[in-house]
mmCIF file of C-alpha atoms in Angstrom:
data_model
loop_
_atom_site.group_PDB
_atom_site.id
_atom_site.type_symbol
_atom_site.label_atom_id
_atom_site.label_comp_id
_atom_site.label_asym_id
_atom_site.label_seq_id
_atom_site.Cartn_x
_atom_site.Cartn_y
_atom_site.Cartn_z
ATOM 1 C CA UNK A 223 89.906 107.784 99.227
ATOM 2 C CA UNK A 224 91.384 109.989 96.462
ATOM 3 C CA UNK A 225 93.580 111.726 98.774
ATOM 4 C CA UNK A 226 94.878 115.468 98.582
ATOM 5 C CA UNK A 227 94.823 117.299 95.453
ATOM 6 C CA UNK A 228 97.967 117.839 93.503
ATOM 7 C CA UNK A 229 99.782 121.125 93.695
ATOM 8 C CA UNK A 230 98.306 123.907 91.349
ATOM 9 C CA UNK A 231 99.470 123.718 87.817
ATOM 10 C CA UNK A 232 100.668 120.005 88.158
ATOM 11 C CA UNK A 233 98.825 117.228 86.347
ATOM 12 C CA UNK A 234 96.323 115.399 88.565
ATOM 13 C CA UNK A 235 96.563 111.687 89.410
ATOM 14 C CA UNK A 236 93.674 109.600 90.886
ATOM 15 C CA UNK A 237 92.553 105.973 90.970
ATOM 16 C CA UNK A 238 90.435 106.829 87.930
ATOM 17 C CA UNK A 239 93.289 108.474 85.844
ATOM 18 C CA UNK A 240 95.859 105.865 86.926
ATOM 19 C CA UNK A 241 93.628 103.214 85.554
ATOM 20 C CA UNK A 242 92.617 104.743 82.335
ATOM 21 C CA UNK A 243 94.254 102.212 80.147
ATOM 22 C CA UNK A 244 95.115 99.594 82.480
ATOM 23 C CA UNK A 245 91.177 98.507 82.808
ATOM 24 C CA UNK A 246 91.045 98.148 79.077
ATOM 25 C CA UNK A 247 94.129 96.175 78.737
ATOM 26 C CA UNK A 248 93.335 93.955 81.826
ATOM 27 C CA UNK A 249 89.916 93.357 80.733
ATOM 28 C CA UNK A 250 91.257 92.332 77.353
ATOM 29 C CA UNK A 251 93.747 89.840 79.014
ATOM 30 C CA UNK A 252 91.145 88.656 81.311
ATOM 31 C CA UNK A 253 88.808 87.565 78.577
ATOM 32 C CA UNK A 254 91.500 86.012 76.794
ATOM 33 C CA UNK A 255 92.280 84.137 80.060
ATOM 34 C CA UNK A 256 88.884 83.194 80.404
ATOM 35 C CA UNK A 257 88.733 81.834 76.789
ATOM 36 C CA UNK A 258 91.724 79.705 77.604
ATOM 37 C CA UNK A 259 90.001 78.119 80.589
ATOM 38 C CA UNK A 260 86.562 77.671 79.024
ATOM 39 C CA UNK A 261 88.120 76.304 75.761
ATOM 40 C CA UNK A 262 90.820 74.367 77.740
ATOM 41 C CA UNK A 263 93.393 75.420 75.139
ATOM 42 C CA UNK A 264 96.863 75.176 76.054
ATOM 43 C CA UNK A 265 98.402 73.222 79.177
ATOM 44 C CA UNK A 266 97.212 73.877 82.437
ATOM 45 C CA UNK A 267 100.349 75.468 83.763
ATOM 46 C CA UNK A 268 100.340 78.188 80.869
ATOM 47 C CA UNK A 269 96.760 79.023 81.828
ATOM 48 C CA UNK A 270 97.439 79.327 85.535
ATOM 49 C CA UNK A 271 100.512 81.340 84.867
ATOM 50 C CA UNK A 272 98.556 83.553 82.376
ATOM 51 C CA UNK A 273 96.081 84.415 84.947
ATOM 52 C CA UNK A 274 98.747 84.965 87.729
ATOM 53 C CA UNK A 275 100.668 87.354 85.391
ATOM 54 C CA UNK A 276 97.345 89.192 84.650
ATOM 55 C CA UNK A 277 96.587 89.465 88.327
ATOM 56 C CA UNK A 278 100.043 90.902 88.960
ATOM 57 C CA UNK A 279 99.547 93.494 86.131
ATOM 58 C CA UNK A 280 96.256 94.625 87.428
ATOM 59 C CA UNK A 281 97.321 94.653 90.936
ATOM 60 C CA UNK A 282 101.000 95.803 90.726
ATOM 61 C CA UNK A 283 100.808 97.878 87.525
ATOM 62 C CA UNK A 284 98.912 100.787 88.884
ATOM 63 C CA UNK A 285 100.655 100.451 92.174
ATOM 64 C CA UNK A 286 104.164 101.012 90.408
ATOM 65 C CA UNK A 287 102.599 103.943 88.429
ATOM 66 C CA UNK A 288 101.594 105.782 91.497
ATOM 67 C CA UNK A 289 105.093 105.035 93.366
ATOM 68 C CA UNK A 290 106.830 106.438 90.383
ATOM 69 C CA UNK A 291 104.510 109.550 90.008
ATOM 70 C CA UNK A 292 104.495 110.395 93.477
ATOM 71 C CA UNK A 293 107.888 112.347 93.534
ATOM 72 C CA UNK A 294 106.775 114.389 90.552
ATOM 73 C CA UNK A 295 103.383 115.483 91.598
ATOM 74 C CA UNK A 296 103.007 114.613 95.159
ATOM 75 C CA UNK A 297 100.413 113.276 97.371
ATOM 76 C CA UNK A 298 97.258 112.247 95.454
ATOM 77 C CA UNK A 299 95.309 109.132 96.179
ATOM 78 C CA UNK A 300 97.421 108.083 99.125
ATOM 79 C CA UNK A 301 96.089 106.540 102.457
ATOM 80 C CA UNK A 302 96.603 108.378 105.359
ATOM 81 C CA UNK A 303 97.625 105.239 107.260
ATOM 82 C CA UNK A 304 100.352 104.547 104.612
ATOM 83 C CA UNK A 305 101.766 108.081 105.172
ATOM 84 C CA UNK A 306 101.814 107.494 109.011
ATOM 85 C CA UNK A 307 103.608 104.114 108.605
ATOM 86 C CA UNK A 308 106.345 105.767 106.385
ATOM 87 C CA UNK A 309 107.011 108.446 109.144
ATOM 88 C CA UNK A 310 106.999 105.698 111.927
ATOM 89 C CA UNK A 311 109.688 104.055 109.791
ATOM 90 C CA UNK A 312 111.952 106.908 110.036
ATOM 91 C CA UNK A 313 111.087 107.466 113.664
ATOM 92 C CA UNK A 314 112.228 103.758 114.437
ATOM 93 C CA UNK A 315 115.533 104.073 112.382
ATOM 94 C CA UNK A 316 116.176 107.405 114.518
ATOM 95 C CA UNK A 317 115.439 105.677 117.745
ATOM 96 C CA UNK A 318 112.370 107.529 118.482
ATOM 97 C CA UNK A 319 108.894 106.223 119.851
ATOM 98 C CA UNK A 320 106.042 105.531 117.584
ATOM 99 C CA UNK A 321 103.336 105.308 120.231
ATOM 100 C CA UNK A 322 101.796 108.132 122.216
ATOM 101 C CA UNK A 323 103.215 110.534 119.307
ATOM 102 C CA UNK A 324 101.846 113.652 117.570
ATOM 103 C CA UNK A 325 101.762 113.133 113.926
ATOM 104 C CA UNK A 326 100.690 116.611 113.168
ATOM 105 C CA UNK A 327 103.945 117.604 111.589
ATOM 106 C CA UNK A 328 104.084 114.722 109.127
ATOM 107 C CA UNK A 329 102.736 114.415 105.593
ATOM 108 C CA UNK A 330 99.812 112.624 106.897
ATOM 109 C CA UNK A 331 98.527 116.019 108.373
ATOM 110 C CA UNK A 332 98.304 117.414 104.591
ATOM 111 C CA UNK A 333 95.503 115.331 103.913
ATOM 112 C CA UNK A 334 91.911 116.443 103.908
ATOM 113 C CA UNK A 335 89.693 115.195 106.764
ATOM 114 C CA UNK A 336 85.955 115.956 107.098
ATOM 115 C CA UNK A 337 84.412 112.940 109.018
ATOM 116 C CA UNK A 338 84.511 114.504 112.237
ATOM 117 C CA UNK A 339 85.380 117.941 113.778
ATOM 118 C CA UNK A 340 88.774 118.745 115.139
ATOM 119 C CA UNK A 341 90.958 117.102 112.501
ATOM 120 C CA UNK A 342 92.104 113.345 111.910
ATOM 121 C CA UNK A 343 92.307 111.784 115.154
ATOM 122 C CA UNK A 344 94.965 109.474 113.697
ATOM 123 C CA UNK A 345 97.131 112.487 113.988
ATOM 124 C CA UNK A 346 97.434 111.434 117.688
ATOM 125 C CA UNK A 347 97.225 107.792 117.555
ATOM 126 C CA UNK A 348 99.053 104.947 115.769
ATOM 127 C CA UNK A 349 96.803 102.116 115.676
ATOM 128 C CA UNK A 350 98.850 99.896 113.617
ATOM 129 C CA UNK A 351 100.983 96.913 115.222
ATOM 130 C CA UNK A 352 104.849 97.363 115.405
ATOM 131 C CA UNK A 353 105.445 94.544 112.453
ATOM 132 C CA UNK A 354 103.768 96.749 110.036
ATOM 133 C CA UNK A 355 106.297 99.317 110.467
ATOM 134 C CA UNK A 356 109.168 96.786 110.882
ATOM 135 C CA UNK A 357 108.937 95.128 107.719
ATOM 136 C CA UNK A 358 109.329 98.398 105.849
ATOM 137 C CA UNK A 359 112.709 99.023 107.515
ATOM 138 C CA UNK A 360 114.701 97.070 105.054
ATOM 139 C CA UNK A 361 113.100 98.501 101.852
ATOM 140 C CA UNK A 362 113.500 102.010 103.436
ATOM 141 C CA UNK A 363 117.237 101.195 103.878
ATOM 142 C CA UNK A 364 117.613 99.806 100.393
ATOM 143 C CA UNK A 365 115.944 102.831 98.916
ATOM 144 C CA UNK A 366 118.216 105.164 100.576
ATOM 145 C CA UNK A 367 121.059 103.231 99.554
ATOM 146 C CA UNK A 368 119.778 103.488 95.839
ATOM 147 C CA UNK A 369 119.289 107.131 96.182
ATOM 148 C CA UNK A 370 115.482 106.485 95.591
ATOM 149 C CA UNK A 371 112.484 107.875 97.402
ATOM 150 C CA UNK A 372 110.767 105.419 99.723
ATOM 151 C CA UNK A 373 107.284 104.490 99.041
ATOM 152 C CA UNK A 374 105.667 101.876 101.438
ATOM 153 C CA UNK A 375 103.724 100.580 98.560
ATOM 154 C CA UNK A 376 106.913 98.662 97.609
ATOM 155 C CA UNK A 377 106.385 96.710 100.574
ATOM 156 C CA UNK A 378 102.972 95.785 99.803
ATOM 157 C CA UNK A 379 103.968 94.715 96.404
ATOM 158 C CA UNK A 380 106.335 92.271 98.052
ATOM 159 C CA UNK A 381 103.260 90.897 100.138
ATOM 160 C CA UNK A 382 101.142 90.783 96.930
ATOM 161 C CA UNK A 383 103.888 88.609 95.209
ATOM 162 C CA UNK A 384 103.981 86.380 98.160
ATOM 163 C CA UNK A 385 100.257 85.868 98.198
ATOM 164 C CA UNK A 386 100.595 85.104 94.411
ATOM 165 C CA UNK A 387 103.110 82.326 95.407
ATOM 166 C CA UNK A 388 100.763 80.839 97.941
ATOM 167 C CA UNK A 389 97.874 80.673 95.664
ATOM 168 C CA UNK A 390 99.804 79.068 92.794
ATOM 169 C CA UNK A 391 101.291 76.563 95.117
ATOM 170 C CA UNK A 392 97.973 75.388 96.668
ATOM 171 C CA UNK A 393 97.387 71.725 96.231
ATOM 172 C CA UNK A 394 94.125 72.034 94.465
ATOM 173 C CA UNK A 395 93.304 71.806 90.693
ATOM 174 C CA UNK A 396 94.625 74.446 88.282
ATOM 175 C CA UNK A 397 91.211 75.800 87.606
ATOM 176 C CA UNK A 398 90.367 76.170 91.141
ATOM 177 C CA UNK A 399 93.603 78.081 91.672
ATOM 178 C CA UNK A 400 92.557 80.294 88.888
ATOM 179 C CA UNK A 401 89.383 81.017 90.582
ATOM 180 C CA UNK A 402 91.333 82.092 93.788
ATOM 181 C CA UNK A 403 93.628 84.225 91.656
ATOM 182 C CA UNK A 404 90.880 85.955 89.939
ATOM 183 C CA UNK A 405 89.029 86.704 93.247
ATOM 184 C CA UNK A 406 91.957 88.403 94.896
ATOM 185 C CA UNK A 407 94.208 89.780 92.189
ATOM 186 C CA UNK A 408 91.907 90.384 89.167
ATOM 187 C CA UNK A 409 89.132 91.556 91.153
ATOM 188 C CA UNK A 410 89.030 95.335 92.096
ATOM 189 C CA UNK A 411 87.976 94.478 95.658
ATOM 190 C CA UNK A 412 91.644 94.097 96.803
ATOM 191 C CA UNK A 413 93.580 95.678 93.953
ATOM 192 C CA UNK A 414 91.864 99.160 94.291
ATOM 193 C CA UNK A 415 92.911 99.516 97.790
ATOM 194 C CA UNK A 416 96.310 98.380 97.194
ATOM 195 C CA UNK A 417 96.917 101.170 94.734
ATOM 196 C CA UNK A 418 96.319 103.682 97.424
ATOM 197 C CA UNK A 419 98.556 102.038 99.936
ATOM 198 C CA UNK A 420 96.094 100.194 102.336
ATOM 199 C CA UNK A 421 97.791 97.374 103.938
ATOM 200 C CA UNK A 422 95.281 94.650 103.893
ATOM 201 C CA UNK A 423 97.327 92.493 101.343
ATOM 202 C CA UNK A 424 100.016 92.079 104.289
ATOM 203 C CA UNK A 425 97.729 90.031 106.404
ATOM 204 C CA UNK A 426 95.898 88.418 103.390
ATOM 205 C CA UNK A 427 99.045 87.126 101.856
ATOM 206 C CA UNK A 428 100.417 85.747 105.083
ATOM 207 C CA UNK A 429 96.887 83.960 106.018
ATOM 208 C CA UNK A 430 97.031 82.491 102.485
ATOM 209 C CA UNK A 431 100.567 81.479 103.004
ATOM 210 C CA UNK A 432 99.734 79.665 106.364
ATOM 211 C CA UNK A 433 96.667 77.821 104.597
ATOM 212 C CA UNK A 434 98.835 76.757 101.810
ATOM 213 C CA UNK A 435 101.373 75.239 103.939
ATOM 214 C CA UNK A 436 98.819 73.552 106.087
ATOM 215 C CA UNK A 437 97.169 72.017 103.194
ATOM 216 C CA UNK A 438 100.444 70.699 102.151
ATOM 217 C CA UNK A 439 101.055 69.030 105.710
ATOM 218 C CA UNK A 440 103.593 71.548 106.962
ATOM 219 C CA UNK A 441 101.885 72.480 110.060
ATOM 220 C CA UNK A 442 104.807 74.232 112.020
ATOM 221 C CA UNK A 443 105.591 76.599 109.113
ATOM 222 C CA UNK A 444 101.856 77.116 108.613
ATOM 223 C CA UNK A 445 101.567 78.171 112.336
ATOM 224 C CA UNK A 446 104.821 80.501 111.851
ATOM 225 C CA UNK A 447 103.020 82.193 108.671
ATOM 226 C CA UNK A 448 99.918 82.722 110.739
ATOM 227 C CA UNK A 449 101.940 84.157 113.749
ATOM 228 C CA UNK A 450 103.560 86.657 111.170
ATOM 229 C CA UNK A 451 99.833 87.707 110.128
ATOM 230 C CA UNK A 452 98.681 88.060 113.719
ATOM 231 C CA UNK A 453 101.694 90.305 114.290
ATOM 232 C CA UNK A 454 100.757 92.524 111.402
ATOM 233 C CA UNK A 455 97.010 92.913 111.937
ATOM 234 C CA UNK A 456 94.591 91.852 114.623
ATOM 235 C CA UNK A 457 92.046 90.487 112.139
ATOM 236 C CA UNK A 458 94.438 87.374 111.705
ATOM 237 C CA UNK A 459 93.699 86.397 115.297
ATOM 238 C CA UNK A 460 90.456 85.217 114.267
ATOM 239 C CA UNK A 461 92.238 82.454 112.084
ATOM 240 C CA UNK A 462 94.024 80.974 115.104
ATOM 241 C CA UNK A 463 91.056 78.908 116.442
ATOM 242 C CA UNK A 464 90.581 77.048 113.110
ATOM 243 C CA UNK A 465 94.534 76.452 112.988
ATOM 244 C CA UNK A 466 94.270 74.972 116.633
ATOM 245 C CA UNK A 467 91.292 72.807 115.588
ATOM 246 C CA UNK A 468 93.370 71.282 112.763
ATOM 247 C CA UNK A 469 96.390 70.867 114.945
ATOM 248 C CA UNK A 470 94.176 69.114 117.486
ATOM 249 C CA UNK A 471 92.668 66.869 114.681
ATOM 250 C CA UNK A 472 96.291 66.053 113.295
ATOM 251 C CA UNK A 473 97.261 64.989 116.871
ATOM 252 C CA UNK A 474 94.369 62.617 117.243
ATOM 253 C CA UNK A 475 95.214 61.130 113.662
ATOM 254 C CA UNK A 476 98.695 60.084 115.074
ATOM 255 C CA UNK A 477 100.813 63.197 114.589
ATOM 256 C CA UNK A 478 103.213 63.848 117.552
ATOM 257 C CA UNK A 479 102.842 66.244 120.496
ATOM 258 C CA UNK A 480 106.074 67.823 119.185
ATOM 259 C CA UNK A 481 104.319 69.168 116.169
ATOM 260 C CA UNK A 482 101.675 70.605 118.343
ATOM 261 C CA UNK A 483 104.100 72.286 120.687
ATOM 262 C CA UNK A 484 106.418 73.436 117.914
ATOM 263 C CA UNK A 485 103.353 74.981 116.046
ATOM 264 C CA UNK A 486 102.315 76.818 119.049
ATOM 265 C CA UNK A 487 105.662 78.142 119.791
ATOM 266 C CA UNK A 488 106.115 79.668 116.364
ATOM 267 C CA UNK A 489 102.631 80.833 116.243
ATOM 268 C CA UNK A 490 103.312 83.106 119.231
ATOM 269 C CA UNK A 491 106.914 83.957 118.801
ATOM 270 C CA UNK A 492 106.617 86.793 116.279
ATOM 271 C CA UNK A 493 103.792 88.643 117.927
ATOM 272 C CA UNK A 494 105.728 88.639 121.205
ATOM 273 C CA UNK A 495 109.038 89.548 119.711
ATOM 274 C CA UNK A 496 107.592 92.558 117.863
ATOM 275 C CA UNK A 497 104.707 93.738 120.091
ATOM 276 C CA UNK A 498 106.064 93.337 123.622
ATOM 277 C CA UNK A 499 109.249 95.575 123.330
ATOM 278 C CA UNK A 500 107.042 98.477 122.091
ATOM 279 C CA UNK A 501 104.680 97.781 124.885
ATOM 280 C CA UNK A 502 107.301 97.628 127.461
ATOM 281 C CA UNK A 503 108.733 101.008 126.198
ATOM 282 C CA UNK A 504 105.367 102.737 126.887
ATOM 283 C CA UNK A 505 102.567 100.779 128.190
ATOM 284 C CA UNK A 506 100.041 103.399 128.598
ATOM 285 C CA UNK A 507 100.859 105.041 125.102
ATOM 286 C CA UNK A 508 100.629 101.440 123.294
ATOM 287 C CA UNK A 509 97.510 100.634 125.153
ATOM 288 C CA UNK A 510 95.806 103.923 124.080
ATOM 289 C CA UNK A 511 96.832 104.051 120.572
ATOM 290 C CA UNK A 512 96.214 100.170 119.695
ATOM 291 C CA UNK A 513 93.396 99.340 121.759
ATOM 292 C CA UNK A 514 91.404 102.350 123.288
ATOM 293 C CA UNK A 515 91.661 104.436 120.123
ATOM 294 C CA UNK A 516 90.054 101.603 118.034
ATOM 295 C CA UNK A 517 87.591 100.503 120.445
ATOM 296 C CA UNK A 518 86.176 104.067 121.660
ATOM 297 C CA UNK A 519 88.114 104.113 125.031
ATOM 298 C CA UNK A 520 89.443 107.716 124.303
ATOM 299 C CA UNK A 521 87.740 111.015 123.773
ATOM 300 C CA UNK A 522 89.219 111.259 120.153
ATOM 301 C CA UNK A 523 88.488 107.491 119.265
ATOM 302 C CA UNK A 524 88.358 106.248 115.821
ATOM 303 C CA UNK A 525 84.936 107.471 114.450
ATOM 304 C CA UNK A 526 82.105 105.263 113.950
ATOM 305 C CA UNK A 527 81.714 104.785 110.257
ATOM 306 C CA UNK A 528 81.579 102.414 107.436
ATOM 307 C CA UNK A 529 78.851 99.918 106.445
ATOM 308 C CA UNK A 530 78.202 98.069 109.507
ATOM 309 C CA UNK A 531 76.100 97.934 112.851
ATOM 310 C CA UNK A 532 77.881 101.308 114.163
ATOM 311 C CA UNK A 533 76.762 103.468 111.163
ATOM 312 C CA UNK A 534 73.423 101.896 111.524
ATOM 313 C CA UNK A 535 73.127 103.097 115.205
ATOM 314 C CA UNK A 536 74.580 106.482 114.109
ATOM 315 C CA UNK A 537 72.045 107.130 111.412
ATOM 316 C CA UNK A 538 69.198 105.936 113.392
ATOM 317 C CA UNK A 539 70.416 108.718 115.963
ATOM 318 C CA UNK A 540 70.949 105.999 118.721
ATOM 319 C CA UNK A 541 74.636 107.358 118.942
ATOM 320 C CA UNK A 542 74.873 110.966 118.977
ATOM 321 C CA UNK A 543 78.430 111.562 117.916
ATOM 322 C CA UNK A 544 80.821 109.488 115.806
ATOM 323 C CA UNK A 545 83.522 109.367 118.600
ATOM 324 C CA UNK A 546 81.036 108.346 121.400
ATOM 325 C CA UNK A 547 81.940 105.055 123.224
ATOM 326 C CA UNK A 548 79.574 102.152 122.806
ATOM 327 C CA UNK A 549 79.763 98.638 123.859
ATOM 328 C CA UNK A 550 80.367 97.054 120.578
ATOM 329 C CA UNK A 551 82.531 94.258 121.996
ATOM 330 C CA UNK A 552 79.377 92.679 123.355
ATOM 331 C CA UNK A 553 77.608 92.634 120.155
ATOM 332 C CA UNK A 554 80.694 91.370 118.473
ATOM 333 C CA UNK A 555 80.955 88.336 120.847
ATOM 334 C CA UNK A 556 77.249 87.675 120.659
ATOM 335 C CA UNK A 557 77.631 87.304 116.921
ATOM 336 C CA UNK A 558 81.164 85.497 116.690
ATOM 337 C CA UNK A 559 80.652 82.835 119.384
ATOM 338 C CA UNK A 560 77.775 80.857 117.585
ATOM 339 C CA UNK A 561 79.466 81.362 114.215
ATOM 340 C CA UNK A 562 82.872 80.082 115.793
ATOM 341 C CA UNK A 563 81.143 77.288 117.542
ATOM 342 C CA UNK A 564 79.256 76.043 114.324
ATOM 343 C CA UNK A 565 82.488 76.519 111.973
ATOM 344 C CA UNK A 566 84.816 75.019 114.274
ATOM 345 C CA UNK A 567 82.554 71.926 114.599
ATOM 346 C CA UNK A 568 82.268 71.703 110.886
ATOM 347 C CA UNK A 569 86.086 71.923 110.524
ATOM 348 C CA UNK A 570 86.502 69.350 113.150
ATOM 349 C CA UNK A 571 84.228 67.007 111.302
ATOM 350 C CA UNK A 572 86.152 67.454 108.013
ATOM 351 C CA UNK A 573 89.166 69.576 108.137
ATOM 352 C CA UNK A 574 89.361 71.067 104.523
ATOM 353 C CA UNK A 575 90.688 74.263 103.223
ATOM 354 C CA UNK A 576 87.237 75.421 101.974
ATOM 355 C CA UNK A 577 85.688 74.890 105.603
ATOM 356 C CA UNK A 578 88.701 76.471 107.203
ATOM 357 C CA UNK A 579 88.377 79.591 105.030
ATOM 358 C CA UNK A 580 84.418 79.785 105.523
ATOM 359 C CA UNK A 581 84.782 79.436 109.072
ATOM 360 C CA UNK A 582 87.403 82.340 109.049
ATOM 361 C CA UNK A 583 85.451 84.506 106.629
ATOM 362 C CA UNK A 584 82.362 84.171 108.914
ATOM 363 C CA UNK A 585 84.064 84.950 112.133
ATOM 364 C CA UNK A 586 85.598 87.841 110.586
ATOM 365 C CA UNK A 587 82.379 89.046 109.178
ATOM 366 C CA UNK A 588 80.657 88.996 112.599
ATOM 367 C CA UNK A 589 83.606 90.727 114.054
ATOM 368 C CA UNK A 590 83.898 93.585 111.497
ATOM 369 C CA UNK A 591 80.035 94.209 110.941
ATOM 370 C CA UNK A 592 79.411 94.676 114.705
ATOM 371 C CA UNK A 593 82.572 96.520 115.350
ATOM 372 C CA UNK A 594 82.840 100.079 115.547
ATOM 373 C CA UNK A 595 83.794 100.882 112.028
ATOM 374 C CA UNK A 596 83.399 98.590 108.968
ATOM 375 C CA UNK A 597 85.431 100.315 106.303
ATOM 376 C CA UNK A 598 85.033 99.759 102.431
ATOM 377 C CA UNK A 599 88.238 97.868 102.535
ATOM 378 C CA UNK A 600 87.022 95.636 105.306
ATOM 379 C CA UNK A 601 83.963 94.853 103.143
ATOM 380 C CA UNK A 602 86.231 94.005 100.195
ATOM 381 C CA UNK A 603 88.400 91.671 102.649
ATOM 382 C CA UNK A 604 85.416 89.627 103.611
ATOM 383 C CA UNK A 605 83.637 89.258 100.241
ATOM 384 C CA UNK A 606 86.972 88.264 98.696
ATOM 385 C CA UNK A 607 87.575 85.604 101.600
ATOM 386 C CA UNK A 608 83.980 84.138 100.908
ATOM 387 C CA UNK A 609 84.761 84.043 97.140
ATOM 388 C CA UNK A 610 87.696 81.576 98.036
ATOM 389 C CA UNK A 611 85.771 79.125 99.732
ATOM 390 C CA UNK A 612 84.198 77.414 96.918
ATOM 391 C CA UNK A 613 87.466 77.127 94.963
ATOM 392 C CA UNK A 614 89.321 75.834 97.948
ATOM 393 C CA UNK A 615 86.902 73.102 98.081
ATOM 394 C CA UNK A 616 87.585 69.757 99.835
ATOM 395 C CA UNK A 617 91.522 70.086 99.796
ATOM 396 C CA UNK A 618 92.259 68.183 103.105
ATOM 397 C CA UNK A 619 94.261 69.653 105.988
ATOM 398 C CA UNK A 620 94.966 66.515 107.488
ATOM 399 C CA UNK A 621 97.966 63.979 106.926
ATOM 400 C CA UNK A 622 97.383 61.433 103.814
ATOM 401 C CA UNK A 623 96.861 58.467 106.076
ATOM 402 C CA UNK A 624 94.331 60.169 108.100
ATOM 403 C CA UNK A 625 92.344 61.036 105.155
ATOM 404 C CA UNK A 626 92.571 57.518 103.880
ATOM 405 C CA UNK A 627 91.486 56.139 107.049
ATOM 406 C CA UNK A 628 88.518 58.444 107.003
ATOM 407 C CA UNK A 629 87.239 57.534 103.665
ATOM 408 C CA UNK A 630 87.609 53.775 104.676
ATOM 409 C CA UNK A 631 85.719 54.647 107.780
ATOM 410 C CA UNK A 632 82.939 56.212 105.846
#
C-alpha cells in the first residue's frame, strides 16, 4: 500500500510520514468534539459542523499534502488503480481506447508487484467502469488550464465533500449525524485509503447522497444519485433492490406510478449513457477487462487475495494458484440471497434508513467475502457501513402521511 520508494537522495513520503503531525492534531480535535458532545456545550449546529470540519481535516488534509508533494518527490504511496485512471483520462481526451489496452508504458508500471509472478495483471486490464474515468476529465482540463499537475485525488476530495454534505443534511438528530461523520471521516477505515487514491469514496458518497434524498422524500433524485453510484462501482448495484422495495412501498402508500417510473428511468440512464458507448466500441475488450478479469475468466485474472473465502481456500491448498478460476459466483449467490430475502422483508415491514443500510451492508458483505478477493479497503467499507446502521436508526423512508397511518394502525 505504501507504493514505490522515492528517488534516491529525495526525502521519503509514506502514509506514516504524511500523518506524523495530523494524528496528534486530529486526536486533540476529536477529544474536544467528544467533550462538546458529551457535555452538550454549545449549540447543536456548532458541534455538528465542528465534527464535520474535523472529518474534513483528517480525511482531506493528508490527501492534499500528498497531492502537493507528489510533483516534488514522485510516486510514493499512490495506488496503482489511481495511476491507471489518470492515464485513462489522458487517453480519453486523446480519443483513444481504454479497454483492451497495454498499460505497461504508463506510470502504473513503475509500482512494485510481488503477489503473483509475471508482473501486475492490471497492466493488461482496466477493471473500472467508464464513469470513474469520465468524472476526472473536467478536473484534468481545469488543472491543465491553470498550469497545474493533475492528481486524481482532487476528484476524490470532491466526492468526500459531497459525502460530508449528504451526512450533514440527513434528517436525523444532530448527535446521530455526528456518529455517521465520525464513522466515515474521522475513522481511519476510509480516510487511510483516500490518502493513497483508492476511489471507494466515490460510490460511498453517492450512496449516502441517495439515502439522504430518499429519507427526505425525494425518491426520483435519490434514484438518480444511486444510478451514478452504480455507474461508478458495481458494488452499488447491491443497493438497488432496497431502493426498489422502498419505491414499491411508497407506491402502495399512495404515491403515483409516475414516481416509480421516473425513479427507474433516472436510475438506469447514467449507467446506460456511460457504459454502453464503451461496450459498443469494443465488446470483447470491455467484457474481458471489466467482467472476466475480476471473475477469473482470463489466464491473468485478478489474483485471489485478501481476507475472505478465496484466501482461505488458497491458504488451505484447495486452490493451487492465485490466478486460477473458481466458481465463486455460486458461493456468493448462496450467501447473498438469504440475506437479501431477510433484509428486503425487514425493509418492507418498516422502511427506515437504518434497516436500508443494514440490508445493503449485509448483502455487500456476503458478496465481498465470498468473492475472488476481499481487499483491505473492502473490509473497511463494510465495517464502516455497519457502523452507520445504528446512527441512521428509525429515520423513515416513507411519505409523512404513510408514516402517520402506520403509527395509527399500530
